mmCIF file of C-alpha atoms in Angstrom:
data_model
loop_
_atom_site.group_PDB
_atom_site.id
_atom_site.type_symbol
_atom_site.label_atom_id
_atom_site.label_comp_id
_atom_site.label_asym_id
_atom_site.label_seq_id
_atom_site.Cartn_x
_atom_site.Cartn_y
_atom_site.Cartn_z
ATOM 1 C CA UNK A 65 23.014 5.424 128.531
ATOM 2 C CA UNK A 66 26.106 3.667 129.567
ATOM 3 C CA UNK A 67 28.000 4.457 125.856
ATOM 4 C CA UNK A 68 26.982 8.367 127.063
ATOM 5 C CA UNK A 69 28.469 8.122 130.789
ATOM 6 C CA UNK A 70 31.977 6.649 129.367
ATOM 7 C CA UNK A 71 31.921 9.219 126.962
ATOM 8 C CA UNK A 72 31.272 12.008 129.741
ATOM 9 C CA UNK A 73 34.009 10.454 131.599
ATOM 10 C CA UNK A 74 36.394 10.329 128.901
ATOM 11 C CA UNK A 75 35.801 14.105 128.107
ATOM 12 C CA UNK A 76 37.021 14.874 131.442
ATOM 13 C CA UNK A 77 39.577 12.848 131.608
ATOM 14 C CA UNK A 78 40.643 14.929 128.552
ATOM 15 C CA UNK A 79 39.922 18.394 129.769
ATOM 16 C CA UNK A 80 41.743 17.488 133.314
ATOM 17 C CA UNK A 81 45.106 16.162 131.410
ATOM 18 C CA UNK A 82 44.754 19.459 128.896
ATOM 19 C CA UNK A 83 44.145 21.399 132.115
ATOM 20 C CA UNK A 84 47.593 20.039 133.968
ATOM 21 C CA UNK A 85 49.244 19.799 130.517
ATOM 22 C CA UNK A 86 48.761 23.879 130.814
ATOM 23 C CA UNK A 87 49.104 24.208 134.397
ATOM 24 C CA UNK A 88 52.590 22.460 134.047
ATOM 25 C CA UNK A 89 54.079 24.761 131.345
ATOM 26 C CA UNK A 90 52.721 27.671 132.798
ATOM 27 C CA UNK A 91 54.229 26.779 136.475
ATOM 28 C CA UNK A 92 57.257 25.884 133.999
ATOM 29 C CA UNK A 93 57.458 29.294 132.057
ATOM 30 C CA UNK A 94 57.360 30.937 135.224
ATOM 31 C CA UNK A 95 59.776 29.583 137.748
ATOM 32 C CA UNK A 96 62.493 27.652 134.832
ATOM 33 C CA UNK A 97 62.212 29.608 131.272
ATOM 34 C CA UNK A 98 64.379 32.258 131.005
ATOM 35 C CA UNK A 99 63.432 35.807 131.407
ATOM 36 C CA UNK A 100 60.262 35.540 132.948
ATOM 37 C CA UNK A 101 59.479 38.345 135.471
ATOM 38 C CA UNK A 102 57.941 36.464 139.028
ATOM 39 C CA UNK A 103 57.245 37.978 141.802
ATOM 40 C CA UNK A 104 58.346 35.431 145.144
ATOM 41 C CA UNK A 105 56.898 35.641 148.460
ATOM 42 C CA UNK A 106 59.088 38.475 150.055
ATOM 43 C CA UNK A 107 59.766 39.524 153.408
ATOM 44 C CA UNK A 108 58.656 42.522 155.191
ATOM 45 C CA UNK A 109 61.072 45.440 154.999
ATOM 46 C CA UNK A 110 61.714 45.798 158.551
ATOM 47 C CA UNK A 111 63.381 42.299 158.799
ATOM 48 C CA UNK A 112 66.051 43.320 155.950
ATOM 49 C CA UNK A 113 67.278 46.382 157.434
ATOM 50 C CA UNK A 114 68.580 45.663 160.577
ATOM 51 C CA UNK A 115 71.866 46.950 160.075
ATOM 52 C CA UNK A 116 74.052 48.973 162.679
ATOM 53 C CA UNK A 117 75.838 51.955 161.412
ATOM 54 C CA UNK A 118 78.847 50.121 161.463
ATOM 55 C CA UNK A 119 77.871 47.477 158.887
ATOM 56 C CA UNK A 120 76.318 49.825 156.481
ATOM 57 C CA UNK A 121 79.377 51.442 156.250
ATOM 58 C CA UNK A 122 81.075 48.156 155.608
ATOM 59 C CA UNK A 123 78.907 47.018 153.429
ATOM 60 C CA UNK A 124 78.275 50.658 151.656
ATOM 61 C CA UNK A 125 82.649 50.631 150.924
ATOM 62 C CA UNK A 126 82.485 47.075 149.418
ATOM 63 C CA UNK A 127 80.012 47.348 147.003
ATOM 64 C CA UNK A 128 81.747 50.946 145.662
ATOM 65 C CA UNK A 129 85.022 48.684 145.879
ATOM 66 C CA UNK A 130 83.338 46.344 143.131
ATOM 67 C CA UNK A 131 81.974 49.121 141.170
ATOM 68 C CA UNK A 132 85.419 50.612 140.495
ATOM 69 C CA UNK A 133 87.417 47.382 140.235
ATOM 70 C CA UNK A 134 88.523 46.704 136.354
ATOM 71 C CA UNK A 135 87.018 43.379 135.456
ATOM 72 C CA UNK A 136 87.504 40.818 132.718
ATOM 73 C CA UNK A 137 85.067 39.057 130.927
ATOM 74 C CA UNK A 138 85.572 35.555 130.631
ATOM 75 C CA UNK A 139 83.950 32.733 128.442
ATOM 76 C CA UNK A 140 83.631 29.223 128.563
ATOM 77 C CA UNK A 141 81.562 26.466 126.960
ATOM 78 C CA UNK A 142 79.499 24.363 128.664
ATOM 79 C CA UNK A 143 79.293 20.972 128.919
ATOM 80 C CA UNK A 144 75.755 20.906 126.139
ATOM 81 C CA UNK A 145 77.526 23.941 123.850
ATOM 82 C CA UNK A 146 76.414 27.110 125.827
ATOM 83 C CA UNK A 147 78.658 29.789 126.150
ATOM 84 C CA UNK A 148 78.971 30.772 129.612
ATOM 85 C CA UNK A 149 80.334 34.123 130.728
ATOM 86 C CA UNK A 150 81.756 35.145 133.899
ATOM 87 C CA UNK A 151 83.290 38.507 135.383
ATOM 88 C CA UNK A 152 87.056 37.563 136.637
ATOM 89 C CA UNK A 153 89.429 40.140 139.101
ATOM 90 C CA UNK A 154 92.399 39.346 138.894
ATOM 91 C CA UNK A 155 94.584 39.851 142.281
ATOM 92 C CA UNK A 156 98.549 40.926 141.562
ATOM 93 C CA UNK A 157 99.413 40.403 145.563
ATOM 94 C CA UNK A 158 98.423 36.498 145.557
ATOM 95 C CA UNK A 159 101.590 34.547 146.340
ATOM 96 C CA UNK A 160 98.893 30.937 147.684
ATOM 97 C CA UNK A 161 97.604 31.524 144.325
ATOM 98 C CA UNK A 162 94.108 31.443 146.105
ATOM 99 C CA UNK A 163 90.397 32.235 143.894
ATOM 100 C CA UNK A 164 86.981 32.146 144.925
ATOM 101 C CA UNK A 165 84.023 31.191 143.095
ATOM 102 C CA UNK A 166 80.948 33.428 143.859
ATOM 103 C CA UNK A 167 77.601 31.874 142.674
ATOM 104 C CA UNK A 168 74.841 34.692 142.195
ATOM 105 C CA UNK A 169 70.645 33.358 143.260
ATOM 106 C CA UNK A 170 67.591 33.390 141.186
ATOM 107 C CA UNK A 171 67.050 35.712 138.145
ATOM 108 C CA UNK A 172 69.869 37.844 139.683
ATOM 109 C CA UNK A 173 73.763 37.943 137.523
ATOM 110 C CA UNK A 174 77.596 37.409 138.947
ATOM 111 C CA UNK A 175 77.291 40.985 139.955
ATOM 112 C CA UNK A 176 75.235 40.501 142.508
ATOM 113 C CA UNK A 177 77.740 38.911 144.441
ATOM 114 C CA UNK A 178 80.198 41.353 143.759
ATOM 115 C CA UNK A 179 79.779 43.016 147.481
ATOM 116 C CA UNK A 180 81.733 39.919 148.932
ATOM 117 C CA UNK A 181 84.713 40.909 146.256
ATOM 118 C CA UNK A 182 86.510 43.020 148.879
ATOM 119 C CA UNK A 183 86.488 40.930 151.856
ATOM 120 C CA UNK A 184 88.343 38.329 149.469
ATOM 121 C CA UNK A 185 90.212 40.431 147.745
ATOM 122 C CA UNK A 186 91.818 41.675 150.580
ATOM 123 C CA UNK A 187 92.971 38.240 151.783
ATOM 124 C CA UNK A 188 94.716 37.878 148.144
ATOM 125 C CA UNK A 189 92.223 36.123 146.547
ATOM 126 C CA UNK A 190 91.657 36.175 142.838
ATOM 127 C CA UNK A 191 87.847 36.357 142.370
ATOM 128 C CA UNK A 192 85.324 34.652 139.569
ATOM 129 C CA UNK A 193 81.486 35.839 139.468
ATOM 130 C CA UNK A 194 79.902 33.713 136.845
ATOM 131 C CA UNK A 195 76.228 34.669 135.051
ATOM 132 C CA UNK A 196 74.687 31.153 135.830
ATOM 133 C CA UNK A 197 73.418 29.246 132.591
ATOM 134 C CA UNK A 198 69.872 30.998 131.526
ATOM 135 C CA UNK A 199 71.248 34.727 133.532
ATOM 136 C CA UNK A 200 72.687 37.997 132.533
ATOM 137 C CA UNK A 201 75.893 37.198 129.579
ATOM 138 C CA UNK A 202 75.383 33.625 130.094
ATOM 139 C CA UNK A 203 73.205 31.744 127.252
ATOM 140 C CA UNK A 204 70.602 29.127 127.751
ATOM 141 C CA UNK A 205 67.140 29.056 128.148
ATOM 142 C CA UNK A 206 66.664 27.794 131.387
ATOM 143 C CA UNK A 207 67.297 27.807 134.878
ATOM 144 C CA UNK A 208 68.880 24.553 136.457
ATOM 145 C CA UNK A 209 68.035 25.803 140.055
ATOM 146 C CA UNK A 210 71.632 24.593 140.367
ATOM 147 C CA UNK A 211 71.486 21.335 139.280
ATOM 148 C CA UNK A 212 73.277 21.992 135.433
ATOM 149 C CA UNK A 213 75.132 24.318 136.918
ATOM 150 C CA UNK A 214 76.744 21.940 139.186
ATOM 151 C CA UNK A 215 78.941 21.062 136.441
ATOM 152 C CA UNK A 216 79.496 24.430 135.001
ATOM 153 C CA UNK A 217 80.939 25.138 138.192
ATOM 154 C CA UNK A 218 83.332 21.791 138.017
ATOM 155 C CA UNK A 219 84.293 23.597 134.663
ATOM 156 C CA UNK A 220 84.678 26.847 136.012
ATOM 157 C CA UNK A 221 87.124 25.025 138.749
ATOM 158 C CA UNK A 222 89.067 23.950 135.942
ATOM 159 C CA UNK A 223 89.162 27.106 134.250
ATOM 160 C CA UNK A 224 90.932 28.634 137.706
ATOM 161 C CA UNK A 225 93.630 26.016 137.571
ATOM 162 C CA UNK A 226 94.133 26.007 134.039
ATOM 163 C CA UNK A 227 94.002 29.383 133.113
ATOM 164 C CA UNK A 228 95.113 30.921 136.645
ATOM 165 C CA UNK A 229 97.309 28.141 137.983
ATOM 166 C CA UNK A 230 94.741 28.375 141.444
ATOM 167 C CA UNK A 231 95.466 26.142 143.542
ATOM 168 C CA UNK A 232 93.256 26.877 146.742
ATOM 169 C CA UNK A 233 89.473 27.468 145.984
ATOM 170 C CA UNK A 234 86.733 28.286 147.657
ATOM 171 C CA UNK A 235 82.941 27.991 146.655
ATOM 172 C CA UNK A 236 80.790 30.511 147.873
ATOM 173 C CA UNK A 237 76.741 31.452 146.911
ATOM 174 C CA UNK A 238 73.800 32.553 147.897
ATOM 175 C CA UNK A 239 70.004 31.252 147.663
ATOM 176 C CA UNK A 240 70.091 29.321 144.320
ATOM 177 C CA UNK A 241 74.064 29.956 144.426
ATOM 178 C CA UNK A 242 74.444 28.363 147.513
ATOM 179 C CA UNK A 243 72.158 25.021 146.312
ATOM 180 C CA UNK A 244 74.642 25.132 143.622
ATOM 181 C CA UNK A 245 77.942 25.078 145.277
ATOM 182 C CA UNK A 246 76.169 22.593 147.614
ATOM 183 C CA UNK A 247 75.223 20.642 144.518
ATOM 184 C CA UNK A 248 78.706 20.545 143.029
ATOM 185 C CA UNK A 249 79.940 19.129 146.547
ATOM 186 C CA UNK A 250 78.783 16.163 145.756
ATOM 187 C CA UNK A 251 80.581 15.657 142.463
ATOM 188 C CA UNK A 252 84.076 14.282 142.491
ATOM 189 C CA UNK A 253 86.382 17.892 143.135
ATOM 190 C CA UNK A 254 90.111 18.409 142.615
ATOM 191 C CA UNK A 255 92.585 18.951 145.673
ATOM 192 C CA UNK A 256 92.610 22.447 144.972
ATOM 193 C CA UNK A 257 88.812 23.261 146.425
ATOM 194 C CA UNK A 258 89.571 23.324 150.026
ATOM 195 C CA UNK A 259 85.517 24.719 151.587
ATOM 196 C CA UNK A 260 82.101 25.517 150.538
ATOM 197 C CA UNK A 261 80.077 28.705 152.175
ATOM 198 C CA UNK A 262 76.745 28.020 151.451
ATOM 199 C CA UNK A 263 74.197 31.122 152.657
ATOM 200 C CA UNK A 264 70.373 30.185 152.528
ATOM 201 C CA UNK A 265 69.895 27.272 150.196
ATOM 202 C CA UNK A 266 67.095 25.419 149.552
ATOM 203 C CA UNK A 267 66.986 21.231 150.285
ATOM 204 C CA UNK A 268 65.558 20.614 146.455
ATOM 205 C CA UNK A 269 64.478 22.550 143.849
ATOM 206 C CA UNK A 270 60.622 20.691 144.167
ATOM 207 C CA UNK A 271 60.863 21.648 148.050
ATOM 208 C CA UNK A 272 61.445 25.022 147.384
ATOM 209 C CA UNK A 273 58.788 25.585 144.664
ATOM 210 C CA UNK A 274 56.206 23.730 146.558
ATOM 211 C CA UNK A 275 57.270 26.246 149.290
ATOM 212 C CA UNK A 276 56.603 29.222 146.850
ATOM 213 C CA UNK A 277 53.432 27.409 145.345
ATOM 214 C CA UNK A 278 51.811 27.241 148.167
ATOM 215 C CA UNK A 279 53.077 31.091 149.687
ATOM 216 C CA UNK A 280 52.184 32.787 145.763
ATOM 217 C CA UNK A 281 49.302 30.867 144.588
ATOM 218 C CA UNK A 282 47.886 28.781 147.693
ATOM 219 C CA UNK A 283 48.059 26.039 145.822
ATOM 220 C CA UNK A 284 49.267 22.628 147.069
ATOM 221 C CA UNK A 285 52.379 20.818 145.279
ATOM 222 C CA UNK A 286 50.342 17.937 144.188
ATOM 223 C CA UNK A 287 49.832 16.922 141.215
ATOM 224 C CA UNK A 288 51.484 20.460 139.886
ATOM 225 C CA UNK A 289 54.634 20.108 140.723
ATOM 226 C CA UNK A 290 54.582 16.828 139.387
ATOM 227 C CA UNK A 291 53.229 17.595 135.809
ATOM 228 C CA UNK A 292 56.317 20.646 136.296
ATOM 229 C CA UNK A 293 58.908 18.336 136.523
ATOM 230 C CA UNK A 294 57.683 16.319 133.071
ATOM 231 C CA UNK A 295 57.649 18.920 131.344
ATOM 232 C CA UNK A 296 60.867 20.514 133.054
ATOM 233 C CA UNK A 297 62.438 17.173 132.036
ATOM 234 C CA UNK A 298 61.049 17.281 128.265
ATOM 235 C CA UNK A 299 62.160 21.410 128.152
ATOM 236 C CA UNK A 300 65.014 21.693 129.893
ATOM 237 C CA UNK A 301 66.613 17.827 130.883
ATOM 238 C CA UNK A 302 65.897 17.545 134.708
ATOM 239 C CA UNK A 303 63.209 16.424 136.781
ATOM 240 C CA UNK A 304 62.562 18.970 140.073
ATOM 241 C CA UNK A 305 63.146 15.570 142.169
ATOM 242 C CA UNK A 306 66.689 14.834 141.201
ATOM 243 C CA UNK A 307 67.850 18.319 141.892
ATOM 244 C CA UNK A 308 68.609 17.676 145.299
ATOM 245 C CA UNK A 309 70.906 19.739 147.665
ATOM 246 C CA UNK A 310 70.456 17.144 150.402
ATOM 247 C CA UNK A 311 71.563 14.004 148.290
ATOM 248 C CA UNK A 312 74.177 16.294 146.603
ATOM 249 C CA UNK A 313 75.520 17.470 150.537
ATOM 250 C CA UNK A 314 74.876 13.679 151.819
ATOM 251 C CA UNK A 315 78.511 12.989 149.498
ATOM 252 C CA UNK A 316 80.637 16.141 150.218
ATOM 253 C CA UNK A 317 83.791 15.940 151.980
ATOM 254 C CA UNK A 318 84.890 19.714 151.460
ATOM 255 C CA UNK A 319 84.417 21.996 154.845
ATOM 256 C CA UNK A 320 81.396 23.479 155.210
ATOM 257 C CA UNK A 321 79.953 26.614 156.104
ATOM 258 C CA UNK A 322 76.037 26.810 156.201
ATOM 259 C CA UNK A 323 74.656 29.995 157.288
ATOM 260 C CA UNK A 324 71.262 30.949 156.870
ATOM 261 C CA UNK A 325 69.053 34.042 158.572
ATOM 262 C CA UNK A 326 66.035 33.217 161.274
ATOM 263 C CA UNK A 327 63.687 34.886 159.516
ATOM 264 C CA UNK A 328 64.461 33.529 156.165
ATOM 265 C CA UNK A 329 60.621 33.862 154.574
ATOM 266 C CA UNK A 330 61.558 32.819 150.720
ATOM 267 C CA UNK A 331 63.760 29.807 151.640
ATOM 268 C CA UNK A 332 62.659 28.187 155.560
ATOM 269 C CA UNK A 333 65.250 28.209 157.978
ATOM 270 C CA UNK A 334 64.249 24.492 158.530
ATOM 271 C CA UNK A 335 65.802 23.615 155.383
ATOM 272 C CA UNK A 336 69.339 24.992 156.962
ATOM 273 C CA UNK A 337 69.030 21.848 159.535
ATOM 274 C CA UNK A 338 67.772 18.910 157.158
ATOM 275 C CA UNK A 339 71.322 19.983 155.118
ATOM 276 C CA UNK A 340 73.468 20.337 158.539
ATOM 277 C CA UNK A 341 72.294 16.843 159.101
ATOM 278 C CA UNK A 342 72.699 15.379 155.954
ATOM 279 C CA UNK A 343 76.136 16.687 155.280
ATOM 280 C CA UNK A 344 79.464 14.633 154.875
ATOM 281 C CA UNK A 345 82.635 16.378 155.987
ATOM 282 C CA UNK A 346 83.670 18.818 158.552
ATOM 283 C CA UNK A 347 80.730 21.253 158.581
ATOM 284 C CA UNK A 348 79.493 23.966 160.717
ATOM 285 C CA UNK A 349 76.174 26.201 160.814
ATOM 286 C CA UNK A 350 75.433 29.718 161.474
ATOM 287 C CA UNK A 351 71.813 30.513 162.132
ATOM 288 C CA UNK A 352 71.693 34.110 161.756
ATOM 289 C CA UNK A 353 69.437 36.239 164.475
ATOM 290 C CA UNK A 354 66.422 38.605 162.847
ATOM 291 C CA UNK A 355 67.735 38.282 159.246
ATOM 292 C CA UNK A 356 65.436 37.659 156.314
ATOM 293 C CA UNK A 357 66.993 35.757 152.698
ATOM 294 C CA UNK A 358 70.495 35.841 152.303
ATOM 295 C CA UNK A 359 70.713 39.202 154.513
ATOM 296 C CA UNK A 360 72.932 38.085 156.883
ATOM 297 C CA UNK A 361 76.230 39.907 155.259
ATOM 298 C CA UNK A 362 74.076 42.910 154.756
ATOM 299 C CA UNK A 363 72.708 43.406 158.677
ATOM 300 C CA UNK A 364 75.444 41.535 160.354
ATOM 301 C CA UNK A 365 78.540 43.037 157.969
ATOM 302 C CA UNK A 366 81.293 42.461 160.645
ATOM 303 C CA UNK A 367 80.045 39.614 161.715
ATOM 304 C CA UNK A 368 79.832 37.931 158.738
ATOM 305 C CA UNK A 369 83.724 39.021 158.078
ATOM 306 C CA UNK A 370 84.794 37.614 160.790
ATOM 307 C CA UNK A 371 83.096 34.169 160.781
ATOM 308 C CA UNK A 372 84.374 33.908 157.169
ATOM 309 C CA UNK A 373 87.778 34.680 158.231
ATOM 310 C CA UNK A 374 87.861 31.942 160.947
ATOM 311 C CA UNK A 375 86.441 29.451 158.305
ATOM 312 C CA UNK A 376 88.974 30.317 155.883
ATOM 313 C CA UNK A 377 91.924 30.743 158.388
ATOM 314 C CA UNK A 378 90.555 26.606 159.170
ATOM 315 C CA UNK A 379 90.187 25.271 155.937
ATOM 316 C CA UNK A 380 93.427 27.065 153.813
ATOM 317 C CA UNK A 381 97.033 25.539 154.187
#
């Protein structure tokens, strides 16, 4: 009777590791392996589209600004042999041989970002968009949530001084861009990367997709997440707990610009204040009034100018 009751229990056992085993690559295949369509907890309408006429207009001339700008595409290899590609503008009237770096969010490419090309462009910047690792040109097979591509964008740095002879940078991204360039704060930066702009990033990757487990499925984070990050670690070469925004931020010493909206649904606005808190260096943070996930430039266009202009007229020699 016994020999049958260990058995039993030993047949669960099994079916409940086989069961997680699953679980795990399925959570895996569907927030970290490339190319998956996901749908994400989203927002309602009415909390995106806010804008006055004003800032449509704005925001209406730069994205038709990016649209008919001539762009070059750019390669580089990654630190593990990917080849990385990135759309580059190149500014003729830029005598403080200034560049930004604009870091695109999940499952979206560089071009996403190109409606901030203008407002950059216009204060002589040269501007970079990179496809992240795993996005649009870019190869890989993953998404790093920002953690591997905390060191493309160190390489990406270089490429700007090497190649472009920049020597003031700025980092700016949005959603998983801005976990990146707050990720890459913490790594040891040249002289030439004078501020960060961060707009609605996450505190860590497992915070965020216990946030979206939870919203999507109802499900809590443990022990899913957990079997997640094994196999994220065995598929892809991080856990979900070292990719950490907060321990990243906790070593920057760039200025910083956090700005995240008050009705941010996908990413909690909560998350803006544990990285406020635990950054290093000069910082500041702009809680943005009735604005959902990174929509802050898009109902508050002016606004948003003009606070970048102030940071940038701060940080820039």
């Amino acid at each position: 009777m016994k020999k049958k009751i260990w058995i039993a229990v030993a047949v669960l056992v099994l079916i409940l590791i086989a069961a997680l085993v699953f679980a795990g690559n399925y959570f895996y295949d569907q927030g970290i392996k490339r190319g998956t369509e996901v749908k994400l907890h989203s927002e309602p309408i009415v909390v995106n589209d806010l804008a006055s006429d004003e800032d449509r207009a704005l925001l209406t001339e730069a994205k038709d600004w990016y649209m008919e700008q001539d762009k070059n595409l750019v390669t580089m290899k990654s630190f593990d042999g990917l080849k990385l590609k990135a759309q580059f503008i190149k500014n003729p009237d830029n005598p403080d041989r200034r560049a930004v770096i604009l870091a695109h969010g999940f499952r979206n490419t560089g071009d996403n970002m190109g409606k901030y090309a203008k407002f950059y462009y216009d204060r002589g910047f040269d501007i970079l968009l990179p496809d992240a690792r795993g996005h649009g040109q870019s190869e890989g097979e993953y998404i790093g949530y920002g953690w591997h591509e905390r060191l493309d964008y160190k390489d990406w740095i270089t490429y700007l001084i090497q190649q472009h002879d920049a020597n003031e940078i700025i980092l700016q991204g949005n959603s998983m861009g801005a976990a990146t360039v707050l990720m890459t704060s913490g790594e040891t930066l040249p002289e030439q990367v004078k501020g960060i702009i961060a707009d609605s990033s996450y505190t860590t990757v497992k915070a965020e997709l216990a946030h979206q487990l939870k919203s999507i499925y109802g499900l809590p984070a443990f022990p899913l997440l957990d079997v997640t990050s094994v196999v994220a670690k065995v598929r892809a070469g991080y856990t979900l707990q070292e990719a950490s925004a907060v321990d990243q931020v906790r070593k920057n010493t760039r200025p910083l610009l956090l700005i995240h909206g008050d009705k941010d649904d996908l990413v909690p606005t909560a998350m803006a204040d544990v990285l406020y808190k635990a950054a290093g260096g000069d910082k500041e943070l702009w809680i943005v009034p009735d604005a959902g996930h990174t929509k802050a430039f898009d109902n508050r266009t002016a606004e948003y100018e003009r606070r970048l202009s102030e940071f940038l007229d701060k940080v820039l020699d």
